[in-house]
XYZ file of C-alpha atoms in Angstrom:
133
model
C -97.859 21.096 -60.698
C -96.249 19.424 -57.450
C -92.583 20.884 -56.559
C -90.233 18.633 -55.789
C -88.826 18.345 -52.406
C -85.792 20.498 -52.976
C -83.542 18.068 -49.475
C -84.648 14.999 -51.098
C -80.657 14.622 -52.076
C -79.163 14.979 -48.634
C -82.630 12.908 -47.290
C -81.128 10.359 -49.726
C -77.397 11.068 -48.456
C -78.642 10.328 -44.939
C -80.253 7.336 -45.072
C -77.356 5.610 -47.246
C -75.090 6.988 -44.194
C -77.941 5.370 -42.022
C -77.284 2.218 -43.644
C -73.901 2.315 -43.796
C -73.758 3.191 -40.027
C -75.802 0.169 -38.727
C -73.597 -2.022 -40.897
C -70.942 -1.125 -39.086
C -72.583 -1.433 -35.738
C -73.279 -4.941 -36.644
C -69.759 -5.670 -37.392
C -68.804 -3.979 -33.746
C -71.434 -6.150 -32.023
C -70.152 -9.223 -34.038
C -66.853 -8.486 -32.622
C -67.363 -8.082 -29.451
C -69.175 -10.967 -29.263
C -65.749 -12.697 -30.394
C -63.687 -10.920 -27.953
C -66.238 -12.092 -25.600
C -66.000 -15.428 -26.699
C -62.245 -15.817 -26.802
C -61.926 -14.217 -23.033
C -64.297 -17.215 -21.836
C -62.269 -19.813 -23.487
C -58.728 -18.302 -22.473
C -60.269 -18.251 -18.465
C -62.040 -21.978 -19.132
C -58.156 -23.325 -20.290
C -56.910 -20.944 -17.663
C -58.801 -23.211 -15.015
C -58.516 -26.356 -16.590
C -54.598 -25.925 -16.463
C -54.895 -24.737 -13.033
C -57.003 -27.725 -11.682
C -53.904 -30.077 -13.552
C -51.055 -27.896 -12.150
C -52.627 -28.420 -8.391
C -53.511 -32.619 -9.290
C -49.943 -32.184 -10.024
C -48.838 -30.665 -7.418
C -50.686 -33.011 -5.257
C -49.011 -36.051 -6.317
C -45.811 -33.820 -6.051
C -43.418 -32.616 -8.599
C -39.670 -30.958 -8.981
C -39.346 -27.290 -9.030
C -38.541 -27.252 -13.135
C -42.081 -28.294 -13.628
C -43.389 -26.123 -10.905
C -41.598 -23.798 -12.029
C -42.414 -24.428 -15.949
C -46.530 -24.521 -14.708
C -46.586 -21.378 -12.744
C -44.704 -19.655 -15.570
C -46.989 -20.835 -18.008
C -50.170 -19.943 -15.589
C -48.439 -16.152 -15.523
C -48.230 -16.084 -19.527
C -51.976 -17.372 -19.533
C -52.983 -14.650 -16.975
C -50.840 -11.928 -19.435
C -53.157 -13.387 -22.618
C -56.540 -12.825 -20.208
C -55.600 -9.577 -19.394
C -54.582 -8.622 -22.991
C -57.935 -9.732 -23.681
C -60.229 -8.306 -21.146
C -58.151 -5.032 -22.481
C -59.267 -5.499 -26.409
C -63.025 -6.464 -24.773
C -63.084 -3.118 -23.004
C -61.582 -1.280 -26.262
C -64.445 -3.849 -28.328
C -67.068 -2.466 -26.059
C -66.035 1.433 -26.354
C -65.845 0.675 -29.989
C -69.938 -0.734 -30.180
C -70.513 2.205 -27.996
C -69.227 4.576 -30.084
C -71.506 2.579 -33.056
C -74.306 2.848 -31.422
C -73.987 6.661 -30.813
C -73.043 7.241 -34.789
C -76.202 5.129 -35.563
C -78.259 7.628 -33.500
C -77.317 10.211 -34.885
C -77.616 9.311 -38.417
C -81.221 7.780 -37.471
C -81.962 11.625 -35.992
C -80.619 13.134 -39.281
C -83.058 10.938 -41.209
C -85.895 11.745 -38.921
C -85.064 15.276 -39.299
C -85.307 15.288 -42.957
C -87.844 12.652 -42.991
C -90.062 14.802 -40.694
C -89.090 17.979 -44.001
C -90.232 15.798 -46.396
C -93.657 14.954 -44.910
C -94.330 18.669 -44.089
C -93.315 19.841 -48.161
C -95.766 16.454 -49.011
C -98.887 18.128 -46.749
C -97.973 21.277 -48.092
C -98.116 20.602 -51.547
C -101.169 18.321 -51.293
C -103.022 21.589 -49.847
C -101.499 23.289 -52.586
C -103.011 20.937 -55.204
C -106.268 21.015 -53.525
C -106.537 24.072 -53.555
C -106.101 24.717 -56.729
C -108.642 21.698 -57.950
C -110.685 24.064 -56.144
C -110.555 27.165 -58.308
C -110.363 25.324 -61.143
């Protein structure tokens, strides 16, 4: 009669935490690729308001609304650099994801690599006896 593999519990435990770990790395990715996305469209407005702020300026305004548009330009440069700071955080954050998920997947291996050897084992085992019987 074949034992059973005595780790197949924590070779269970670690591939749920496997799977739990590369959900969570796809949720990191996902939002980093939305930080991502939000930094291009805060620089894209960024220009877009500087290109009407010098058209502006080039037909020649008071110094409220030069005033009021370099003001705003400073709050929009505050919101890009807010962002690029939650990207960088975003990124560390996926890093950190992808280093959990490789060390689950060499947990699993690990016990994977167990479970194969108590298999060959007991196969020998059970040919072995066919044999004397």
């Amino acid at each position: 009669m074949t034992q059973p593999f005595h780790l197949q519990p924590l070779l269970d435990l670690a591939n749920e935490r496997l799977d739990e770990a590369a959900r969570v790395l796809g949720e990191l990715i996902s939002g980093e690729g939305e930080c991502q996305r939000k930094l291009e469209a805060l620089e894209q407005y960024r220009a877009g308001y500087q290109a009407r702020f010098q058209e502006a300026a080039g037909r020649g305004m008071g110094p409220d609304a030069w005033r009021n548009f370099a003001a705003f330009l400073g709050r929009i440069d505050e919101a890009i650099a807010a962002q690029r700071a939650e990207l960088e955080r975003s990124r560390q954050a996926t890093a950190d994801g992808q280093q959990a998920w490789l060390d689950q997947r060499t947990k699993v291996k690990a016990f994977d690599a167990l479970a194969q050897r108590h298999q060959a084992s007991e196969a020998r085992r059970t040919r072995r006896d066919e044999q004397r019987l």
